[in-house]
CSV table of C-alpha atoms in Angstrom, one decimal:
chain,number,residue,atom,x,y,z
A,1,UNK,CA,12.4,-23.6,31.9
A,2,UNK,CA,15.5,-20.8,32.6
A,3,UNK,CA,14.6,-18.7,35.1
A,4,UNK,CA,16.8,-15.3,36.6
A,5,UNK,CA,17.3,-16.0,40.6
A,6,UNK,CA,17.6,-13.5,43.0
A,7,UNK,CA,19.6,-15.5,45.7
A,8,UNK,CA,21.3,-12.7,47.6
A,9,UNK,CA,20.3,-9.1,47.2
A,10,UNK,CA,22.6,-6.3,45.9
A,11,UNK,CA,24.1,-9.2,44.2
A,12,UNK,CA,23.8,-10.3,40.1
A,13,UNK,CA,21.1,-12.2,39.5
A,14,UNK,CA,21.4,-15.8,37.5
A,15,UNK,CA,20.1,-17.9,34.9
A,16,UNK,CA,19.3,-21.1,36.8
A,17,UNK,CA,17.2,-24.4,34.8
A,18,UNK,CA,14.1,-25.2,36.8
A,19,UNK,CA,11.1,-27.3,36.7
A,20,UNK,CA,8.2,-26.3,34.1
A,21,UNK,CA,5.4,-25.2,37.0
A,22,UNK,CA,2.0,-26.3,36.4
A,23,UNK,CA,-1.4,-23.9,37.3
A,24,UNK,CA,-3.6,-24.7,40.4
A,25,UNK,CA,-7.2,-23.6,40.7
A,26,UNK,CA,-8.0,-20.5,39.7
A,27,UNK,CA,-4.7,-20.1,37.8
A,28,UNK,CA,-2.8,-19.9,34.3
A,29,UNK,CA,0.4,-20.9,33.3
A,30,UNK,CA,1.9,-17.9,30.9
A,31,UNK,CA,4.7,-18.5,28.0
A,32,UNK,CA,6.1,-15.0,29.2
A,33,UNK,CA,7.0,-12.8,26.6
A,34,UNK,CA,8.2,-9.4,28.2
A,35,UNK,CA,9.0,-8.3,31.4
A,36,UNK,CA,8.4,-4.8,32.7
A,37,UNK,CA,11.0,-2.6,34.7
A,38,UNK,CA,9.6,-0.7,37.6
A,39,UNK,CA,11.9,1.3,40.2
A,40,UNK,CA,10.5,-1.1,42.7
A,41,UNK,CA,11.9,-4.0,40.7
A,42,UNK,CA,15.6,-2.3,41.0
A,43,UNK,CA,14.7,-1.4,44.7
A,44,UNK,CA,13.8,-5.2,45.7
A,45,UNK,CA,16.5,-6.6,44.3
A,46,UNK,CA,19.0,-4.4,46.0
A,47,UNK,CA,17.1,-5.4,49.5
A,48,UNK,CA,15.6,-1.5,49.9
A,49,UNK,CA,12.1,-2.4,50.0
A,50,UNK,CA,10.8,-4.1,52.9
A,51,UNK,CA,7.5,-3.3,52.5
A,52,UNK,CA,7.0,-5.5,49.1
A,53,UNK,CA,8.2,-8.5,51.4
A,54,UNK,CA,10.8,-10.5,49.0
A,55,UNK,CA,11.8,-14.2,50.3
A,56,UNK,CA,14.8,-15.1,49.0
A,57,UNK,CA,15.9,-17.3,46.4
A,58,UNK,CA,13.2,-14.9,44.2
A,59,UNK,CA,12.0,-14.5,40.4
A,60,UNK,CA,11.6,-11.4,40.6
A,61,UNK,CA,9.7,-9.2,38.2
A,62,UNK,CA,6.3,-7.5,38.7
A,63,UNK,CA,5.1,-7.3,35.3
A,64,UNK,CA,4.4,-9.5,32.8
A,65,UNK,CA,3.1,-10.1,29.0
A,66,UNK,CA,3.0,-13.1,27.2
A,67,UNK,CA,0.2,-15.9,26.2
A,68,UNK,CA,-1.6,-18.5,28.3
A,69,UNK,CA,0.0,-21.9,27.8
A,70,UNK,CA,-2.7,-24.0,30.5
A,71,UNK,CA,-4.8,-23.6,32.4
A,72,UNK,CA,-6.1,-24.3,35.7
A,73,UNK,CA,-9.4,-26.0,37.1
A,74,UNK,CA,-12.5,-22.9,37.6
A,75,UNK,CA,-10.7,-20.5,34.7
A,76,UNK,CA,-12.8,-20.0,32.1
A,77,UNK,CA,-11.5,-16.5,31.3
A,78,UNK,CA,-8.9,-17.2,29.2
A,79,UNK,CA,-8.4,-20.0,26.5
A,80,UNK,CA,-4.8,-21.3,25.4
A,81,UNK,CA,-3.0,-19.5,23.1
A,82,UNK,CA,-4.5,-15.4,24.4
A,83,UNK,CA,-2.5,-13.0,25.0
A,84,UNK,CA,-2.3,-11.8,28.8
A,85,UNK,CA,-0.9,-9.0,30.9
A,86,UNK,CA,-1.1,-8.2,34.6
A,87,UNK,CA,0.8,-7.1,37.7
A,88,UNK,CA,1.1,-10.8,38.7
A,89,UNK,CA,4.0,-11.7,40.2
A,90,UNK,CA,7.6,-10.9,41.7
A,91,UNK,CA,6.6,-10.2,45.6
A,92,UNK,CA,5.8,-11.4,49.3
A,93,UNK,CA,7.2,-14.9,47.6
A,94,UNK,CA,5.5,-15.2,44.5
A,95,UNK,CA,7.3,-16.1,41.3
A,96,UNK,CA,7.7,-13.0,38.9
A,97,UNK,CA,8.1,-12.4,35.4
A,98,UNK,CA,11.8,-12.8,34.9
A,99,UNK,CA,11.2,-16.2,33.8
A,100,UNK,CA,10.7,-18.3,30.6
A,101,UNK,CA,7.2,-19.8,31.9
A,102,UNK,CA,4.6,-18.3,35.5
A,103,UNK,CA,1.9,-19.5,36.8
A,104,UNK,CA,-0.4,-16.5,38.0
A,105,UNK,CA,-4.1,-16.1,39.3
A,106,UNK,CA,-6.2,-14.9,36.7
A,107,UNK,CA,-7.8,-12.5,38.6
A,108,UNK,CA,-4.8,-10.2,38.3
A,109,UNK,CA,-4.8,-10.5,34.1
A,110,UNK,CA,-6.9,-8.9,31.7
A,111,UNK,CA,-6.5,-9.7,27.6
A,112,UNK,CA,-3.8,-7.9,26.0
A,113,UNK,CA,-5.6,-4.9,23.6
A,114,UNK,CA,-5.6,-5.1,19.7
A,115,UNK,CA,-2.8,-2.7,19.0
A,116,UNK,CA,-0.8,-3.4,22.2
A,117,UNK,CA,2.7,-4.8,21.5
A,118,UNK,CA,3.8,-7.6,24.5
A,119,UNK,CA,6.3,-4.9,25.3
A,120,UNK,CA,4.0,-2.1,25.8
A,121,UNK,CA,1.6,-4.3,27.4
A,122,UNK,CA,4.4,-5.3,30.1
A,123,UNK,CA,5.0,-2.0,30.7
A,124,UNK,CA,1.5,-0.7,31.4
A,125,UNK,CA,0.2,-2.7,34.5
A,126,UNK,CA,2.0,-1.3,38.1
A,127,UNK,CA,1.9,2.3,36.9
A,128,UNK,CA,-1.5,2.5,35.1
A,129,UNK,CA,-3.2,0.6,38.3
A,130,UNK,CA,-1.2,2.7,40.4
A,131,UNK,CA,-2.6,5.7,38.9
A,132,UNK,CA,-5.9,4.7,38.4
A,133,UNK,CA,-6.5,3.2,42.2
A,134,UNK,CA,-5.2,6.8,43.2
A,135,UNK,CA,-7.6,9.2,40.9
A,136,UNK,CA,-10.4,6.7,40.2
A,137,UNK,CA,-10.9,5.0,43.0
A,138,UNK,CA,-9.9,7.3,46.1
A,139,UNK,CA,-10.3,10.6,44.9
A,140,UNK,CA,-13.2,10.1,42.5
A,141,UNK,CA,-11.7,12.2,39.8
A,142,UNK,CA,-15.0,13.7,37.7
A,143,UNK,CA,-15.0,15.7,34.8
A,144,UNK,CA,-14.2,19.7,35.5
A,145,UNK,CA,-11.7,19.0,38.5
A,146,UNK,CA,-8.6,20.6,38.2
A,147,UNK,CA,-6.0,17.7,39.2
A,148,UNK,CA,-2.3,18.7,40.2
A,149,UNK,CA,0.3,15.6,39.3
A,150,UNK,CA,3.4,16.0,41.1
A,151,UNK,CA,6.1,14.3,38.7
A,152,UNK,CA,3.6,14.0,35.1
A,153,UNK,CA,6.7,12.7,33.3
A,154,UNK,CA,7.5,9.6,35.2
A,155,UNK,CA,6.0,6.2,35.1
A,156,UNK,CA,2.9,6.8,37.6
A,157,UNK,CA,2.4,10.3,36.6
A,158,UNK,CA,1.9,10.1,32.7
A,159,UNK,CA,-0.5,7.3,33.7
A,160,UNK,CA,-2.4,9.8,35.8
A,161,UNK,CA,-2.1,12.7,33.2
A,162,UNK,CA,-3.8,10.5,30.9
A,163,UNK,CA,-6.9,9.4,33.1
A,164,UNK,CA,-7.3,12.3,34.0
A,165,UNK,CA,-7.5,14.1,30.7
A,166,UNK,CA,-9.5,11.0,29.4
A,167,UNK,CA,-11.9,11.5,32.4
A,168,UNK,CA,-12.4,15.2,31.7
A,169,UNK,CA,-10.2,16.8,34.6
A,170,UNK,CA,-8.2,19.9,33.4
A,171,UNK,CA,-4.7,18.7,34.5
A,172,UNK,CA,-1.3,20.4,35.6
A,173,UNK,CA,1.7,18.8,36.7
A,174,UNK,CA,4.9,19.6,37.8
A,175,UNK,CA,8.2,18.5,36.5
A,176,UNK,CA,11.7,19.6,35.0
A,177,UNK,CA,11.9,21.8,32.1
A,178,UNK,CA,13.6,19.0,30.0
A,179,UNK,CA,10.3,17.5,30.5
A,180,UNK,CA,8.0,20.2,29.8
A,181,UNK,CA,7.4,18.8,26.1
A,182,UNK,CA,6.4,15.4,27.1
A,183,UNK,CA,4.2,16.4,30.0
A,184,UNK,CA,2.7,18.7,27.1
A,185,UNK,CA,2.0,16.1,24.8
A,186,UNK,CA,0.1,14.4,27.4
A,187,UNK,CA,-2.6,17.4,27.4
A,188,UNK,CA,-1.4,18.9,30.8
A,189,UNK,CA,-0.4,22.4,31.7
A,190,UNK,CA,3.1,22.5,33.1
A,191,UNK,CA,4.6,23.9,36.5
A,192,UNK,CA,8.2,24.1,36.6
A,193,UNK,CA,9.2,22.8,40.1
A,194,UNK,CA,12.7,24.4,40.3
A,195,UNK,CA,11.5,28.3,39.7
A,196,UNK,CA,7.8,28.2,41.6
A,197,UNK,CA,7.2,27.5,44.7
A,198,UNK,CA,3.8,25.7,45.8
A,199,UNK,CA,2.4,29.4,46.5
A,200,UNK,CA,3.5,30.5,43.4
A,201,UNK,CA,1.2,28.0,41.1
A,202,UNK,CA,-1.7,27.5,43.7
A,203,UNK,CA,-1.9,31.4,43.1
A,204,UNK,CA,-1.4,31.4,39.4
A,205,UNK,CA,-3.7,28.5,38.0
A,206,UNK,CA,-6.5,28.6,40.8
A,207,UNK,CA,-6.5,31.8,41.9
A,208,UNK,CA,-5.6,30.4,45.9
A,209,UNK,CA,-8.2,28.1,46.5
A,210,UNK,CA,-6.2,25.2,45.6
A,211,UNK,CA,-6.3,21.8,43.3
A,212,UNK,CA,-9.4,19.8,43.8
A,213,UNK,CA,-7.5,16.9,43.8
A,214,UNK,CA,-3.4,16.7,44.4
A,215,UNK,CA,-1.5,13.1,43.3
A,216,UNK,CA,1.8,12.6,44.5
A,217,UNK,CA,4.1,10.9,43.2
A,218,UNK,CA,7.7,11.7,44.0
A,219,UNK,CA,6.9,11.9,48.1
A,220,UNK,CA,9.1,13.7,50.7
A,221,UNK,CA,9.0,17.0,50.3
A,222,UNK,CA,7.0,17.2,47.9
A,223,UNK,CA,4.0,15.2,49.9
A,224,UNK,CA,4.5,18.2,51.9
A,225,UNK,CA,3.9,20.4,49.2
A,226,UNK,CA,0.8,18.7,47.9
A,227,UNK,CA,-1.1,19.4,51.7
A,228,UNK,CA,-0.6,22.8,50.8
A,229,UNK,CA,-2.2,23.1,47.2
A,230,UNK,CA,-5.1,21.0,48.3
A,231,UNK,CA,-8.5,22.6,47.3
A,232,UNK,CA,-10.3,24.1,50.9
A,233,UNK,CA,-13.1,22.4,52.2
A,234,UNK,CA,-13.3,18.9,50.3
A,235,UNK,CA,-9.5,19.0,48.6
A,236,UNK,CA,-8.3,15.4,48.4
A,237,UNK,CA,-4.3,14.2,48.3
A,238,UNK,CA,-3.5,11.2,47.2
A,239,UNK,CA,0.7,9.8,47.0
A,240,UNK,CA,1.8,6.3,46.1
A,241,UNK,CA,4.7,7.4,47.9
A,242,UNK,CA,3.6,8.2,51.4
A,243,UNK,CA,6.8,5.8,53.3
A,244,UNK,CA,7.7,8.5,56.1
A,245,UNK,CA,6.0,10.7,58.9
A,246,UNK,CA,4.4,14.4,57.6
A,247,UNK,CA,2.9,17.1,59.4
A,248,UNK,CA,-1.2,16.7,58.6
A,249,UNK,CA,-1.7,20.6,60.0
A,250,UNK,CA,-1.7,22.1,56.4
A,251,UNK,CA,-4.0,19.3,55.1
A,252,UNK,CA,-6.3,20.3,58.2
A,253,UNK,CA,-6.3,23.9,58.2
A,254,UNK,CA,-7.5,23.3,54.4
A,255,UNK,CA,-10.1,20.9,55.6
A,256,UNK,CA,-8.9,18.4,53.2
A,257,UNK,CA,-8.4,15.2,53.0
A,258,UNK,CA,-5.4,12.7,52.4
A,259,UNK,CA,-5.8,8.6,50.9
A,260,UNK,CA,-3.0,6.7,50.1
A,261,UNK,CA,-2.0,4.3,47.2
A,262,UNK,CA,-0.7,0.7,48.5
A,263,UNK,CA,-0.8,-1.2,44.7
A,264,UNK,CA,0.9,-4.0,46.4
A,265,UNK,CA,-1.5,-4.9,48.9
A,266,UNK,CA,-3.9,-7.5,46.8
A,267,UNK,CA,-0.4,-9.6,46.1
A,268,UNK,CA,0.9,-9.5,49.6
A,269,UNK,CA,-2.7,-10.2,51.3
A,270,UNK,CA,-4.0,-12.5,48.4
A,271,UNK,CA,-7.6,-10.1,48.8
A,272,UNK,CA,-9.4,-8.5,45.6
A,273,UNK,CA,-7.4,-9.9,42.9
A,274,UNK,CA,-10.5,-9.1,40.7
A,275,UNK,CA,-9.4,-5.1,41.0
A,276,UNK,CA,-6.3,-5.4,39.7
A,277,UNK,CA,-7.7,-7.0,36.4
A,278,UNK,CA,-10.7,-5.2,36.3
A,279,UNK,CA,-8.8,-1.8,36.4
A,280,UNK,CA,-6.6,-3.4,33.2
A,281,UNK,CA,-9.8,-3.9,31.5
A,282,UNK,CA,-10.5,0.1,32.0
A,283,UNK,CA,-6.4,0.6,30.2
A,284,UNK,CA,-8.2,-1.4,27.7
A,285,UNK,CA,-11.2,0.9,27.1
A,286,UNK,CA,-8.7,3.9,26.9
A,287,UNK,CA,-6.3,2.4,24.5
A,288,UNK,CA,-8.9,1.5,22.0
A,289,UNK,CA,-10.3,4.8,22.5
A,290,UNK,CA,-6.7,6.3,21.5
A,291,UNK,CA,-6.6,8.3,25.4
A,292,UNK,CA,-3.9,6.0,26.2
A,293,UNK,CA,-0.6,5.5,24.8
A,294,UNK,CA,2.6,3.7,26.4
A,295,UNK,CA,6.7,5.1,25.6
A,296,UNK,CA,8.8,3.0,25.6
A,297,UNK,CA,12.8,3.5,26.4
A,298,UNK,CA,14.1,2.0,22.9
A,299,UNK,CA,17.1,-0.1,25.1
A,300,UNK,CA,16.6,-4.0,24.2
A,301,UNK,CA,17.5,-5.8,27.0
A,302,UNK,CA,17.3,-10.1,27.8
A,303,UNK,CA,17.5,-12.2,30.7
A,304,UNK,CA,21.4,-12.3,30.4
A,305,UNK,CA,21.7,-8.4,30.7
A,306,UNK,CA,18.2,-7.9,33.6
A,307,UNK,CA,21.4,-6.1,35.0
A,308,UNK,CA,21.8,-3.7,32.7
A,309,UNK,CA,18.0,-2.5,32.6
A,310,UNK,CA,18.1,-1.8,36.2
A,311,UNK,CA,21.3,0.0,35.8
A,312,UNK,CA,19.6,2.1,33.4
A,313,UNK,CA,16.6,2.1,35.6
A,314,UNK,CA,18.4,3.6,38.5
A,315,UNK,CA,20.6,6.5,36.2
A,316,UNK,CA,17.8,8.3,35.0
A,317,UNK,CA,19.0,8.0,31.6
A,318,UNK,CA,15.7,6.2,30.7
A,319,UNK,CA,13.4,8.0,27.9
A,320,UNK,CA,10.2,5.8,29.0
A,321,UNK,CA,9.5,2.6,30.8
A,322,UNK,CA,12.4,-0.1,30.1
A,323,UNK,CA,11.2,-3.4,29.2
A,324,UNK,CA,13.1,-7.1,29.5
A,325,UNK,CA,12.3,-9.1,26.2
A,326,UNK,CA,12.4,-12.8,27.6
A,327,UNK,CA,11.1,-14.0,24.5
A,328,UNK,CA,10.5,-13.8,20.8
């Protein structure tokens, strides 16, 4: 099979020939169809995240679509020939989806829904399971919260718009203005970020007593913020991007409370695969039920120009999540 290595970071990547793999207990061997492209992707292979543990050489490539070619001994979830997606693959040492053929444990796939496209489906799992570990199973979003999503308009955040409006939250986020439509069209209220201040919206859409439940997802100062605009007495924060040291005395005085989101952590300690799938399954409920949709940058991009995607990645000239087509 062809295969993009990683052999050196903040170097090209290239098309090497390598040995078909074959699954082992427990796993499948994919035909991969699409690749999706996460900031983390770009950020691993330019050696700035540590945390996601890359060995070098590396496939890299977290997510993945395409349909189950074998099978391993125990799996009897999948037959050859489905359809698959999953956050399989593309850290701590384990082959990703830049790749003609992967073998992944398939605990971490779920089917791919009627109506999902491979591309869409490769572009749903790290920001949807993100999202969902964050309201669903931290905070325990219920209907009637009122939810605050720092950054609505990026990957994690539309995902979080969405479960939350599916789930019966009434949802505001923050963004730019150029993003006010599509943060809109997800059924949030918007907060411009540039003209109010964390005061200014706590005051206007909850009269001071604050969000019941804040999800970060841009971090730094804006972590900070969200310790402010926390609910008093059972407020909850949640960030997927909470990489630094912050002062917990707003958070305190508010008698809140802070989780955060480490969607990495099943790959890198090889515990509760099963969660990752089963929250896929839960995508699957919402996108037959029409409360989930997936935009996709229109960019077509291949193995040969991976490059090129995570140029476009980095830029911000992307207009939704940009997705590698490996094959036809």
């Amino acid at each position: 099979m062809q295969a993009l290595i990683l052999t050196s970071f903040a170097t090209p990547m290239t098309i090497e020939n390598l040995p078909m793999p074959q699954p082992g207990p427990g796993q499948v061997l994919v035909r991969i169809a699409a690749s999706g492209v996460n900031p983390l992707d770009t950020k691993i292979a330019a050696g700035a995240a540590p945390h996601a543990r890359p060995r070098l050489p590396a496939i890299l490539g977290i997510d993945v679509a395409g349909a189950v070619a074998a099978v391993g001994d125990g799996v009897d979830t999948f037959h050859v020939g489905e359809t698959v997606y999953g956050m399989a693959g593309g850290i701590g040492g384990i082959q990703g989806s830049l790749a003609e053929y992967g073998v992944f444990d398939a605990a971490l796939l779920a089917p791919v829904p009627q109506g999902l496209s491979m591309r869409e489906a490769a572009a749903l799992p790290l920001v949807f399971i993100t999202a969902w570990e964050g309201l669903v199973d931290r905070a325990r979003v219920q209907a009637g919260d009122t939810v605050l999503v720092h950054g609505g308009a990026g990957g994690v955040g539309s995902m979080a718009v969405q479960i939350a409006v599916a789930l019966g939250a009434t949802v505001y986020t923050t963004g730019s203005a150029a993003s006010r439509a599509a943060i809109e069209a997800l059924g949030a209220r918007f907060i411009d970020y540039r003209s109010s201040t964390v005061d200014d919206y706590v005051a206007e859409h909850t009269g001071g007593a604050g969000f019941d439940i804040v999800y970060d997802t841009v971090g730094g100062a804006t972590l900070d913020a969200s310790f402010k605009a926390a609910r008093m007495y059972g407020g909850h924060v949640v960030s997927c991007l909470g990489w630094g040291s912050y002062a917990l005395t707003p958070l305190t005085a508010r008698a809140a409370t802070y989780s955060g989101v480490f969607t990495l952590l099943p790959l890198l300690s090889g515990e509760n695969h099963a969660r990752h799938g089963a929250i896929l399954r839960e995508a699957n409920k919402l996108i037959a039920a029409g409360k989930l949709n997936v935009r996709l940058d229109p960019r077509r991009f291949s193995l040969g120009t991976v490059h090129e995607a995570h140029v476009a990645q980095m830029d911000g000239s992307a207009r939704g999540k940009l997705v590698v087509d490996v094959a036809d």
